[in-house]
Amino acid sequence: MDNLKAVVEALIFVSEIPLSLNKMMEIIGDAEKEEITGIISDLVRDYNERDGGIFLIEVAGGYQFRTKEICAPWIRQLKATRPKALSQAALETIAVIAYRQPVMKSEIEKVRGVDVSGILKGLMEKNLVRIVGRKDVPGRPIIYGTTKKFLEVFGLKDLSDLPTFKELEG
Amino acid sequence: MDNLKAVVEALIFVSEIPLSLNKMMEIIGDAEKEEITGIISDLVRDYNERDGGIFLIEVAGGYQFRTKEICAPWIRQLKATRPKALSQAALETIAVIAYRQPVMKSEIEKVRGVDVSGILKGLMEKNLVRIVGRKDVPGRPIIYGTTKKFLEVFGLKDLSDLPTFKELEG
Amino acid sequence: MSYKFRLDIFEGPLDLLLYLIKKNEIDIYNIPIAIITEQYLEYIEAMKSLNLNLAGEYLVLAATLIHIKSRMLLPVHDEDEIEDEEDPREELVRQLLEYKTFKEAALNLDKMTLLGRDIFNREFSDEDEDEEAERPVREIGIFELVEAFRKMVAQSAATELMEIDVEKISLSERINEIIDELNEKKTLTFTDLVGELHNKMRLIYTFLAILELMKLRIIKAYQTVSYGTIRIRLAVEN
């Protein structure tokens, strides 16, 4: 096979976990084991000689590209500033708050069917949800609403930009 | 900085989304913009000259390593997926949105001559299309546009990178 | 009839029409409406007889074609009128050309090197889902939010939740604003809230918001003398 080296490199590159020799042989089919191991040795040498930011290593029964240790401080910084997705639970909770505000915790829990204390706290820490007031009923329950930050994160000008179900169903 | 090239390469490698120049400058701190763009050009050339299985591409406002097209059949086998093709209806709909955005659903339907609710929903689920706001006309209809993911999937630097269609402007 | 097998591959009535034009090698700017209408209706009949799910749009275009055909048949009394009068086919031709362009654009998009089909990026696992609260929140499409809510509502029995419309959301917005103002100023008069409002919708929303807040027992309204100034304040101080 002409492109064997390129294919081996690409396979190792895209694999989420260290890619085993067996898996590679299974995929490539018509290549001998020695041929593939030879290519991997070549690749290891290529990357060492290049002296770049990544290298090829045999690990956990397979092969994987990894970044060099000297790059670690910058990588940590990248990961720390990487925006994090909201969990499904958080998304559902904020959906209830957005559409039903001003809303009590008990109302959110009635819709979601689970306790939302922890998630509510998290959403307030992220400044997506806030306490808007209290209700004059026994227990004086807190009522919640969304924040300006919520509008920013979801790219809305104001709450009336929120689409309704009907609009999406068309 | 001594290892600047290695750091830039490692950062692009570990980033889950195309890494923007700004982000790199923010993380590296003491490097000039020209220095980083110079290094990126070097990296692009390095990988082209190596003629391996991966290459560096500028896409969706950042840089990302991707596998070469010739390797696709084997990678699909590794991922055990069929090639993810978009249907003709989805392609037509996304073409209208891409070239006419921001665009109302009714405008898309006028062009295509069919109801597009289902397709639009599918495209939003695939995160290729998003709601960008409402149009400032009576009824404040929802308007749609393409996403960053759209640029990533179609390998575009930005929207101006779309193939030109003189007839479509307007 | 060979066309039976082609019916489901049309993307819509315009697509079918384009196909007929191509098949008959017709000039798109000078469509022989009578012939095309006849063929178009044959296809529609075939679709019906095959019990294919015939979208209403096909019938709309059929009606349009018939209408154009009848207009083309009208005798022209005055030769000069031809100059001024718009060709009944003009709008349809414009629509067809536009659709054709986008069809080509779609084909073009499909020919591009697509991520996930032709080329790939690295796969990432969620290995380091560290719980750093400091990390910024990723921007989210509003569609995800609506979908999350819709799914939840579908599961719960609370059907009244479905009654969400733009008015209700705008009302929420005004309610939040009023509570904010009350948190700041403690008491507000009715005129404080509605006085300078020139926008009629905003006036209505303000009024509805106050009623809703009173009903929810979040605010209280009171006046010191009958027909005196109505003041509102939070029912419970924070």
Coordinates of C-alpha atoms in Angstrom, one line a residue:
Chain A
M1 CA 0.0 0.0 0.0
D2 CA 1.4 3.3 -1.1
N3 CA 0.0 5.5 1.7
L4 CA 0.6 3.1 4.5
K5 CA 2.7 5.5 6.5
A6 CA 0.1 8.3 6.1
V7 CA -2.7 6.0 7.1
V8 CA -1.0 4.7 10.2
E9 CA -0.2 8.3 11.3
A10 CA -3.8 9.4 10.7
L11 CA -5.3 6.5 12.5
I12 CA -3.2 7.0 15.6
F13 CA -3.9 10.7 15.4
V14 CA -7.7 10.5 15.4
S15 CA -8.0 7.7 17.9
E16 CA -9.3 8.7 21.3
I17 CA -7.4 6.0 23.1
P18 CA -4.0 4.6 22.4
L19 CA -4.3 2.6 19.2
S20 CA -3.2 -1.0 19.3
L21 CA -1.2 -2.8 16.7
N22 CA -4.0 -5.4 16.3
K23 CA -6.6 -2.8 15.7
M24 CA -4.4 -1.2 13.0
M25 CA -3.8 -4.6 11.3
E26 CA -7.5 -5.3 11.4
I27 CA -8.3 -2.0 9.7
I28 CA -5.5 -2.0 7.2
G29 CA -5.9 -5.6 6.3
D30 CA -3.3 -6.3 3.7
A31 CA -0.2 -5.2 5.7
E32 CA 2.2 -7.4 7.6
K33 CA 2.8 -6.8 11.3
E34 CA 6.5 -6.1 10.6
E35 CA 5.6 -3.5 8.0
I36 CA 3.4 -1.6 10.5
T37 CA 5.8 -1.8 13.3
G38 CA 8.5 -0.5 10.9
I39 CA 6.4 2.4 10.0
I40 CA 5.7 3.2 13.6
S41 CA 9.4 3.2 14.3
D42 CA 9.9 5.6 11.4
L43 CA 7.2 7.9 12.7
V44 CA 8.6 7.9 16.2
R45 CA 12.0 8.9 14.8
D46 CA 10.4 11.5 12.5
Y47 CA 8.8 13.3 15.4
N48 CA 11.9 13.0 17.6
E49 CA 14.0 14.6 14.9
R50 CA 11.5 17.3 14.2
D51 CA 11.7 18.3 17.8
G52 CA 8.3 19.9 17.8
G53 CA 5.6 20.0 20.4
I54 CA 4.3 16.5 19.9
F55 CA 5.8 13.0 19.9
L56 CA 4.6 9.4 19.3
I57 CA 4.7 7.0 22.3
E58 CA 3.9 3.4 22.9
V59 CA 1.6 3.4 25.9
A60 CA -1.2 1.2 27.4
G61 CA -0.9 -1.5 24.7
G62 CA -1.1 1.0 21.9
Y63 CA 0.3 4.1 20.2
Q64 CA -0.6 7.7 20.9
F65 CA 0.5 11.2 20.1
R66 CA 1.2 13.3 23.1
T67 CA 2.4 16.8 23.8
K68 CA 5.9 17.3 25.2
E69 CA 6.3 18.0 28.9
I70 CA 7.9 21.4 28.3
C71 CA 4.7 22.6 26.8
A72 CA 2.6 21.6 29.8
P73 CA 2.3 25.0 31.5
W74 CA 0.7 26.6 28.4
I75 CA -1.5 23.6 27.8
R76 CA -2.8 23.8 31.4
Q77 CA -3.6 27.4 30.8
L78 CA -5.5 26.6 27.6
K79 CA -7.5 23.9 29.4
A80 CA -8.3 26.2 32.4
T81 CA -9.7 28.9 30.1
R82 CA -11.6 26.4 27.9
P83 CA -15.3 27.2 28.1
K84 CA -17.3 24.6 29.7
A85 CA -20.6 23.3 28.5
L86 CA -23.6 23.3 30.8
S87 CA -24.7 19.9 32.0
Q88 CA -28.1 18.6 30.7
A89 CA -29.5 19.0 34.2
A90 CA -28.3 22.7 34.4
L91 CA -29.7 23.3 30.9
E92 CA -33.1 21.9 31.9
T93 CA -33.2 23.9 35.1
I94 CA -32.3 27.1 33.4
A95 CA -34.9 26.4 30.7
V96 CA -37.6 26.2 33.3
I97 CA -36.4 29.4 35.0
A98 CA -36.1 31.3 31.7
Y99 CA -39.6 30.4 30.5
R100 CA -41.4 30.5 33.9
Q101 CA -39.8 33.3 35.7
P102 CA -40.3 34.6 38.3
V103 CA -40.3 31.1 39.7
M104 CA -40.0 29.3 43.0
K105 CA -37.6 26.4 43.6
S106 CA -40.6 24.1 44.3
E107 CA -42.1 24.9 40.9
I108 CA -38.8 24.1 39.1
E109 CA -38.7 20.8 41.0
K110 CA -42.3 20.0 40.1
V111 CA -41.4 20.2 36.4
R112 CA -38.0 18.5 36.6
G113 CA -39.1 15.9 39.1
V114 CA -35.9 16.1 41.1
D115 CA -34.3 18.2 43.8
V116 CA -32.5 21.2 42.1
S117 CA -30.8 22.8 45.1
G118 CA -27.2 22.0 44.0
I119 CA -27.8 22.9 40.4
L120 CA -29.5 26.2 41.4
K121 CA -26.5 27.0 43.5
G122 CA -24.2 26.3 40.6
L123 CA -26.2 28.4 38.2
M124 CA -26.1 31.3 40.6
E125 CA -22.4 30.9 41.0
K126 CA -22.0 31.1 37.3
N127 CA -24.2 34.2 37.4
L128 CA -26.8 32.8 35.1
V129 CA -29.6 32.8 37.6
R130 CA -30.4 35.2 40.5
I131 CA -32.8 35.7 43.3
V132 CA -35.3 38.3 42.3
G133 CA -37.3 38.4 45.5
R134 CA -39.5 36.6 48.0
K135 CA -43.1 35.8 47.9
D136 CA -45.6 36.8 50.6
V137 CA -46.9 33.3 51.4
P138 CA -46.0 31.1 54.3
G139 CA -42.3 30.3 54.3
R140 CA -41.6 33.4 52.2
P141 CA -40.1 31.3 49.4
I142 CA -37.4 32.8 47.3
I143 CA -38.2 33.4 43.6
Y144 CA -35.7 33.1 40.9
G145 CA -35.1 34.7 37.5
T146 CA -32.4 34.9 34.8
T147 CA -29.6 37.4 34.7
K148 CA -28.0 39.7 32.0
K149 CA -25.2 37.1 31.8
F150 CA -27.8 34.5 30.8
L151 CA -28.8 36.7 27.9
E152 CA -25.2 37.0 26.9
V153 CA -24.4 33.3 27.0
F154 CA -27.5 32.5 24.9
G155 CA -26.9 35.4 22.6
L156 CA -30.2 37.0 23.3
K157 CA -31.0 40.8 23.1
D158 CA -33.7 40.4 25.7
L159 CA -36.1 37.8 27.1
S160 CA -38.6 38.4 24.4
D161 CA -36.0 37.0 21.9
L162 CA -36.6 33.6 23.5
P163 CA -38.3 31.4 20.9
T164 CA -41.5 29.7 21.7
F165 CA -42.3 26.0 20.9
K166 CA -44.8 27.0 18.4
E167 CA -42.3 29.1 16.5
L168 CA -40.0 26.2 16.2
E169 CA -42.7 23.8 15.2
G170 CA -43.7 26.2 12.5
Chain B
M1 CA 10.9 32.2 24.0
D2 CA 12.9 29.2 23.0
N3 CA 10.2 26.6 22.5
L4 CA 7.7 28.8 20.9
K5 CA 7.2 26.6 17.8
A6 CA 6.8 23.5 20.0
V7 CA 4.3 25.3 22.3
V8 CA 2.2 26.6 19.3
E9 CA 2.1 23.1 17.8
A10 CA 1.2 21.5 21.1
L11 CA -1.6 24.0 21.8
I12 CA -3.2 23.5 18.4
F13 CA -2.9 19.8 18.9
V14 CA -4.7 19.7 22.3
S15 CA -7.4 22.2 21.5
E16 CA -10.8 20.6 20.8
I17 CA -11.9 23.5 18.6
P18 CA -9.9 25.4 16.0
L19 CA -7.5 27.5 18.1
S20 CA -7.6 31.2 17.4
L21 CA -4.6 33.4 17.1
N22 CA -6.0 35.6 19.9
K23 CA -6.2 32.7 22.2
M24 CA -2.7 31.7 21.5
M25 CA -1.4 35.2 22.1
E26 CA -3.4 35.3 25.3
I27 CA -1.8 32.1 26.6
I28 CA 1.7 32.7 25.3
G29 CA 1.8 36.2 26.5
D30 CA 5.2 37.5 25.5
A31 CA 5.0 36.7 21.8
E32 CA 4.2 39.1 19.0
K33 CA 1.4 38.3 16.6
E34 CA 3.8 38.3 13.7
E35 CA 6.0 35.8 15.5
I36 CA 3.1 33.4 16.0
T37 CA 1.7 33.7 12.5
G38 CA 5.2 33.1 11.2
I39 CA 5.5 29.9 13.2
I40 CA 2.1 28.8 12.0
S41 CA 3.2 29.2 8.4
D42 CA 6.3 27.2 9.2
L43 CA 4.2 24.5 10.7
V44 CA 1.8 24.4 7.7
R45 CA 4.8 24.0 5.4
D46 CA 6.5 21.4 7.6
Y47 CA 3.4 19.2 7.5
N48 CA 2.9 19.6 3.8
E49 CA 6.5 18.7 3.1
R50 CA 6.4 15.7 5.4
D51 CA 3.6 14.4 3.3
G52 CA 2.2 12.4 6.2
G53 CA -1.3 11.6 7.3
I54 CA -2.1 14.9 8.9
F55 CA -2.0 18.6 7.9
L56 CA -2.6 22.0 9.5
I57 CA -5.6 24.0 8.3
E58 CA -6.9 27.5 9.0
V59 CA -10.6 27.1 9.7
A60 CA -13.5 28.8 11.5
G61 CA -11.3 31.5 12.9
G62 CA -8.6 29.3 14.1
Y63 CA -6.1 26.5 13.4
Q64 CA -6.6 22.7 13.6
F65 CA -4.8 19.6 12.6
R66 CA -6.8 17.3 10.4
T67 CA -6.3 14.0 8.6
K68 CA -5.7 13.9 4.9
E69 CA -8.6 12.9 2.6
I70 CA -6.7 9.9 1.2
C71 CA -6.9 8.3 4.7
A72 CA -10.7 8.7 5.1
P73 CA -11.6 5.1 4.2
W74 CA -9.5 3.6 7.0
I75 CA -10.5 6.2 9.5
R76 CA -14.2 5.5 8.8
Q77 CA -13.4 1.9 9.5
L78 CA -11.8 2.8 12.8
K79 CA -14.8 4.9 13.8
A80 CA -17.1 2.3 12.4
T81 CA -19.3 5.0 10.9
R82 CA -20.7 5.5 7.5
P83 CA -19.7 8.7 5.8
K84 CA -22.0 11.4 7.3
A85 CA -23.7 12.8 4.2
L86 CA -26.2 15.5 4.4
S87 CA -29.4 14.9 2.5
Q88 CA -30.2 17.0 -0.6
A89 CA -32.9 18.8 1.3
A90 CA -30.5 19.6 4.2
L91 CA -27.9 20.8 1.7
E92 CA -30.3 23.0 -0.1
T93 CA -31.7 24.5 3.1
I94 CA -28.2 25.2 4.5
A95 CA -27.2 26.7 1.2
V96 CA -30.0 29.2 1.4
I97 CA -29.2 30.0 5.1
A98 CA -25.5 30.3 4.4
Y99 CA -25.8 32.7 1.5
R100 CA -28.8 34.7 2.7
Q101 CA -28.3 34.9 6.4
P102 CA -29.7 36.2 8.6
V103 CA -32.8 34.7 7.0
M104 CA -36.4 33.9 8.1
K105 CA -37.9 30.5 7.8
S106 CA -40.5 31.9 5.4
E107 CA -37.8 33.1 3.1
I108 CA -36.1 29.7 3.0
E109 CA -39.5 28.1 2.2
K110 CA -40.2 30.6 -0.5
V111 CA -36.9 29.7 -2.2
R112 CA -37.2 25.9 -1.8
G113 CA -41.0 25.8 -2.3
V114 CA -41.5 23.4 0.6
D115 CA -42.0 23.4 4.3
V116 CA -38.6 23.3 6.0
S117 CA -39.5 23.0 9.7
G118 CA -38.2 19.4 10.1
I119 CA -35.0 20.0 8.2
L120 CA -34.4 23.2 10.1
K121 CA -34.7 21.4 13.4
G122 CA -32.4 18.7 12.2
L123 CA -29.8 21.3 11.2
M124 CA -30.1 23.0 14.6
E125 CA -29.7 19.6 16.3
K126 CA -26.5 19.1 14.3
N127 CA -25.5 22.5 15.4
L128 CA -24.9 23.7 11.8
V129 CA -27.6 26.3 12.0
R130 CA -28.7 28.5 14.9
I131 CA -31.3 31.1 15.8
V132 CA -29.5 34.4 15.6
G133 CA -32.3 36.7 16.8
R134 CA -35.6 38.2 15.7
K135 CA -36.3 40.4 12.8
D136 CA -37.4 43.9 13.6
V137 CA -40.7 43.7 11.7
P138 CA -44.2 43.1 12.9
G139 CA -44.5 39.6 14.5
R140 CA -40.8 39.7 15.2
P141 CA -40.1 36.4 13.3
I142 CA -37.1 34.3 14.2
I143 CA -34.1 34.7 12.0
Y144 CA -31.5 31.9 11.3
G145 CA -27.8 31.8 10.5
T146 CA -25.0 29.3 10.3
T147 CA -22.8 28.4 13.2
K148 CA -19.0 28.1 13.8
K149 CA -19.5 24.3 13.5
F150 CA -20.8 24.9 10.0
L151 CA -17.5 26.6 9.1
E152 CA -15.6 23.8 10.8
V153 CA -17.5 21.1 8.9
F154 CA -17.2 22.8 5.5
G155 CA -13.6 23.8 6.1
L156 CA -14.2 27.5 5.8
K157 CA -12.1 30.2 7.4
D158 CA -15.1 32.5 7.6
L159 CA -18.3 33.1 5.7
S160 CA -16.5 35.2 3.0
D161 CA -14.7 31.9 2.3
L162 CA -17.9 30.4 0.9
P163 CA -17.7 29.6 -2.8
T164 CA -19.0 32.7 -4.6
F165 CA -22.2 32.6 -6.5
K166 CA -22.8 35.8 -8.2
E167 CA -26.5 35.1 -8.5
L168 CA -26.9 34.5 -4.8
E169 CA -25.9 37.9 -3.6
G170 CA -28.8 39.9 -2.5
Chain C
M1 CA -44.7 4.6 -16.5
S2 CA -41.0 5.1 -15.7
Y3 CA -41.6 8.2 -13.7
K4 CA -43.2 6.3 -10.9
F5 CA -39.9 5.5 -9.6
R6 CA -38.6 9.0 -9.5
L7 CA -41.4 10.6 -7.5
D8 CA -39.9 10.5 -4.1
I9 CA -36.6 11.9 -5.2
F10 CA -38.0 15.4 -5.9
E11 CA -37.2 18.0 -3.2
G12 CA -40.5 19.8 -3.9
P13 CA -42.7 21.2 -6.6
L14 CA -40.0 23.5 -7.9
D15 CA -37.6 20.6 -8.2
L16 CA -40.2 18.6 -10.1
L17 CA -40.8 21.5 -12.4
L18 CA -37.1 22.0 -13.1
Y19 CA -36.9 18.3 -13.9
L20 CA -39.7 18.6 -16.4
I21 CA -38.1 21.6 -18.1
K22 CA -34.8 19.8 -18.3
K23 CA -36.4 16.6 -19.6
N24 CA -38.3 18.4 -22.3
E25 CA -35.2 20.5 -23.2
I26 CA -37.3 23.7 -22.7
D27 CA -36.0 27.2 -22.5
I28 CA -36.7 28.3 -19.0
Y29 CA -37.4 31.8 -20.1
N30 CA -40.0 30.7 -22.5
I31 CA -41.9 27.8 -20.8
P32 CA -44.7 26.3 -22.9
I33 CA -47.1 26.4 -20.0
A34 CA -49.8 24.2 -21.4
I35 CA -47.4 21.2 -22.0
I36 CA -45.6 21.6 -18.7
T37 CA -48.8 22.0 -16.7
E38 CA -50.2 18.8 -18.3
Q39 CA -47.1 16.9 -17.5
Y40 CA -46.9 18.3 -14.0
L41 CA -50.5 17.2 -13.3
E42 CA -49.7 13.7 -14.6
Y43 CA -47.0 13.4 -12.0
I44 CA -49.3 14.7 -9.3
E45 CA -51.9 12.1 -10.3
A46 CA -49.3 9.4 -10.3
M47 CA -48.2 10.4 -6.8
K48 CA -51.8 10.3 -5.6
S49 CA -52.5 6.9 -7.1
L50 CA -49.4 5.5 -5.4
N51 CA -50.7 6.9 -2.2
L52 CA -47.5 8.9 -1.8
N53 CA -47.6 11.5 0.9
L54 CA -48.3 14.4 -1.4
A55 CA -47.2 17.6 0.2
G56 CA -49.7 20.5 -0.1
E57 CA -47.1 22.6 -1.8
Y58 CA -47.4 20.4 -5.0
L59 CA -51.0 21.3 -5.2
V60 CA -50.3 25.0 -4.7
L61 CA -48.0 25.0 -7.6
A62 CA -50.4 23.0 -9.7
A63 CA -53.0 25.7 -9.1
T64 CA -50.4 28.4 -10.0
L65 CA -49.7 26.7 -13.2
I66 CA -53.3 26.4 -14.1
H67 CA -53.8 30.0 -13.3
I68 CA -50.9 31.1 -15.5
K69 CA -52.2 28.9 -18.3
S70 CA -55.6 30.5 -18.2
R71 CA -54.0 34.0 -18.2
M72 CA -51.9 33.1 -21.2
L73 CA -55.0 32.0 -23.1
L74 CA -56.8 35.3 -22.6
P75 CA -57.0 37.1 -26.0
V76 CA -55.0 40.2 -26.2
H77 CA -57.2 42.9 -27.7
D78 CA -54.8 45.7 -28.1
E79 CA -51.3 45.1 -29.6
D80 CA -49.8 47.8 -27.4
E81 CA -50.9 46.1 -24.3
I82 CA -48.4 43.4 -24.8
E83 CA -45.6 45.8 -24.1
D84 CA -46.9 46.9 -20.8
E85 CA -48.4 43.7 -19.5
E86 CA -46.2 41.5 -17.4
D87 CA -45.7 38.0 -18.7
P88 CA -47.8 35.8 -16.4
R89 CA -44.8 33.4 -16.2
E90 CA -42.4 36.0 -15.0
E91 CA -42.7 35.4 -11.2
L92 CA -42.5 31.6 -11.7
V93 CA -39.4 31.9 -13.9
R94 CA -37.7 34.1 -11.3
Q95 CA -38.6 31.6 -8.6
L96 CA -37.3 28.7 -10.7
L97 CA -34.0 30.4 -11.5
E98 CA -33.4 31.2 -7.8
Y99 CA -34.1 27.7 -6.8
K100 CA -31.9 26.4 -9.5
T101 CA -29.0 28.5 -8.3
F102 CA -29.4 27.3 -4.7
K103 CA -29.6 23.7 -5.9
E104 CA -26.3 24.2 -7.6
A105 CA -24.9 25.9 -4.5
A106 CA -26.0 22.9 -2.5
L107 CA -24.2 20.5 -4.9
N108 CA -21.2 22.7 -4.6
L109 CA -21.3 22.4 -0.8
D110 CA -21.5 18.7 -1.1
K111 CA -18.4 18.6 -3.2
M112 CA -16.4 20.3 -0.5
T113 CA -14.0 18.4 1.7
L114 CA -16.2 17.8 4.7
L115 CA -15.1 17.2 8.3
G116 CA -16.4 13.9 9.5
R117 CA -16.8 12.5 6.0
D118 CA -13.6 13.2 4.1
I119 CA -11.3 14.5 6.8
F120 CA -11.2 14.1 10.5
N121 CA -9.9 15.8 13.6
R122 CA -8.8 14.3 16.8
E123 CA -11.3 12.6 19.0
F124 CA -11.4 13.9 22.6
S125 CA -12.6 12.0 25.6
D126 CA -14.0 13.7 28.6
E127 CA -11.0 12.5 30.6
D128 CA -10.3 15.7 32.5
E129 CA -13.8 17.0 33.3
D130 CA -12.4 18.8 36.2
E131 CA -14.9 20.8 38.3
E132 CA -13.3 24.1 38.2
A133 CA -16.0 26.6 38.8
E134 CA -13.9 29.3 37.3
R135 CA -14.1 28.1 33.8
P136 CA -16.2 30.3 31.6
V137 CA -19.5 29.0 30.3
R138 CA -19.5 27.9 26.7
E139 CA -21.9 29.9 24.5
I140 CA -25.0 27.8 23.9
G141 CA -27.4 27.9 21.1
I142 CA -30.8 29.0 22.2
F143 CA -32.3 26.0 20.4
E144 CA -30.7 23.7 22.9
L145 CA -32.5 25.5 25.7
V146 CA -35.8 25.3 24.0
E147 CA -35.3 21.6 23.2
A148 CA -34.3 20.9 26.8
F149 CA -37.5 22.5 28.0
R150 CA -39.6 20.9 25.4
K151 CA -38.4 17.4 26.3
M152 CA -38.9 18.0 29.9
V153 CA -42.4 19.2 29.4
A154 CA -43.2 16.2 27.2
Q155 CA -42.2 14.0 30.1
S156 CA -44.0 15.8 32.8
A157 CA -47.8 16.0 33.2
A158 CA -47.7 19.7 33.5
T159 CA -49.4 20.5 30.2
E160 CA -50.1 24.1 31.1
L161 CA -46.4 24.7 30.6
M162 CA -46.9 24.4 26.9
E163 CA -48.7 27.6 26.8
I164 CA -45.7 29.7 26.2
D165 CA -45.9 32.6 23.9
V166 CA -43.9 35.7 23.2
E167 CA -46.3 37.8 25.3
K168 CA -45.7 35.7 28.4
I169 CA -42.0 35.9 28.0
S170 CA -42.1 39.7 27.5
L171 CA -44.2 39.8 30.7
S172 CA -41.4 38.0 32.6
E173 CA -39.0 40.6 31.4
R174 CA -41.1 43.4 32.7
I175 CA -41.7 41.6 36.0
N176 CA -38.0 41.3 36.5
E177 CA -37.5 45.0 35.7
I178 CA -40.1 46.0 38.2
I179 CA -38.7 43.9 41.0
D180 CA -35.2 45.3 40.3
E181 CA -36.6 48.8 40.6
L182 CA -38.4 48.0 43.8
N183 CA -35.3 46.4 45.3
E184 CA -33.5 49.6 44.6
K185 CA -36.2 52.2 45.5
K186 CA -38.3 50.3 48.0
T187 CA -41.6 51.9 46.9
L188 CA -42.8 53.0 43.5
T189 CA -45.9 54.8 42.4
F190 CA -48.0 53.6 39.6
T191 CA -47.1 56.6 37.6
D192 CA -43.4 56.0 38.3
L193 CA -43.7 52.8 36.4
V194 CA -46.1 53.8 33.6
G195 CA -45.7 57.6 33.5
E196 CA -43.0 58.1 30.8
L197 CA -44.0 55.1 28.8
H198 CA -45.0 56.0 25.3
N199 CA -44.8 52.5 23.9
K200 CA -48.3 51.1 24.1
M201 CA -47.2 47.5 24.4
R202 CA -44.8 48.3 27.2
L203 CA -47.6 50.1 29.0
I204 CA -49.8 47.0 28.7
Y205 CA -47.0 44.7 29.9
T206 CA -46.3 47.0 32.8
F207 CA -49.9 46.8 33.9
L208 CA -50.0 43.1 33.4
A209 CA -46.8 42.6 35.3
I210 CA -48.1 44.5 38.3
L211 CA -51.3 42.4 38.3
E212 CA -49.2 39.2 38.0
L213 CA -46.9 40.3 40.8
M214 CA -49.8 41.0 43.1
K215 CA -51.4 37.7 42.3
L216 CA -48.1 35.9 43.0
R217 CA -48.0 37.9 46.2
I218 CA -44.6 39.2 45.4
I219 CA -45.6 42.8 45.6
K220 CA -48.3 44.7 47.5
A221 CA -50.1 47.8 46.3
Y222 CA -51.6 50.3 48.7
Q223 CA -52.9 53.8 48.9
T224 CA -53.1 56.1 51.9
V225 CA -56.4 57.7 50.9
S226 CA -59.1 56.5 48.5
Y227 CA -58.4 57.7 45.0
G228 CA -54.9 58.7 46.2
T229 CA -51.6 57.7 44.7
I230 CA -51.2 54.0 44.4
R231 CA -47.9 52.8 45.7
I232 CA -46.4 49.4 45.3
R233 CA -43.6 47.7 47.3
L234 CA -42.2 44.3 47.7
A235 CA -44.4 42.1 49.8
V236 CA -41.4 40.7 51.6
E237 CA -38.2 42.6 52.1
N238 CA -35.1 40.8 51.1

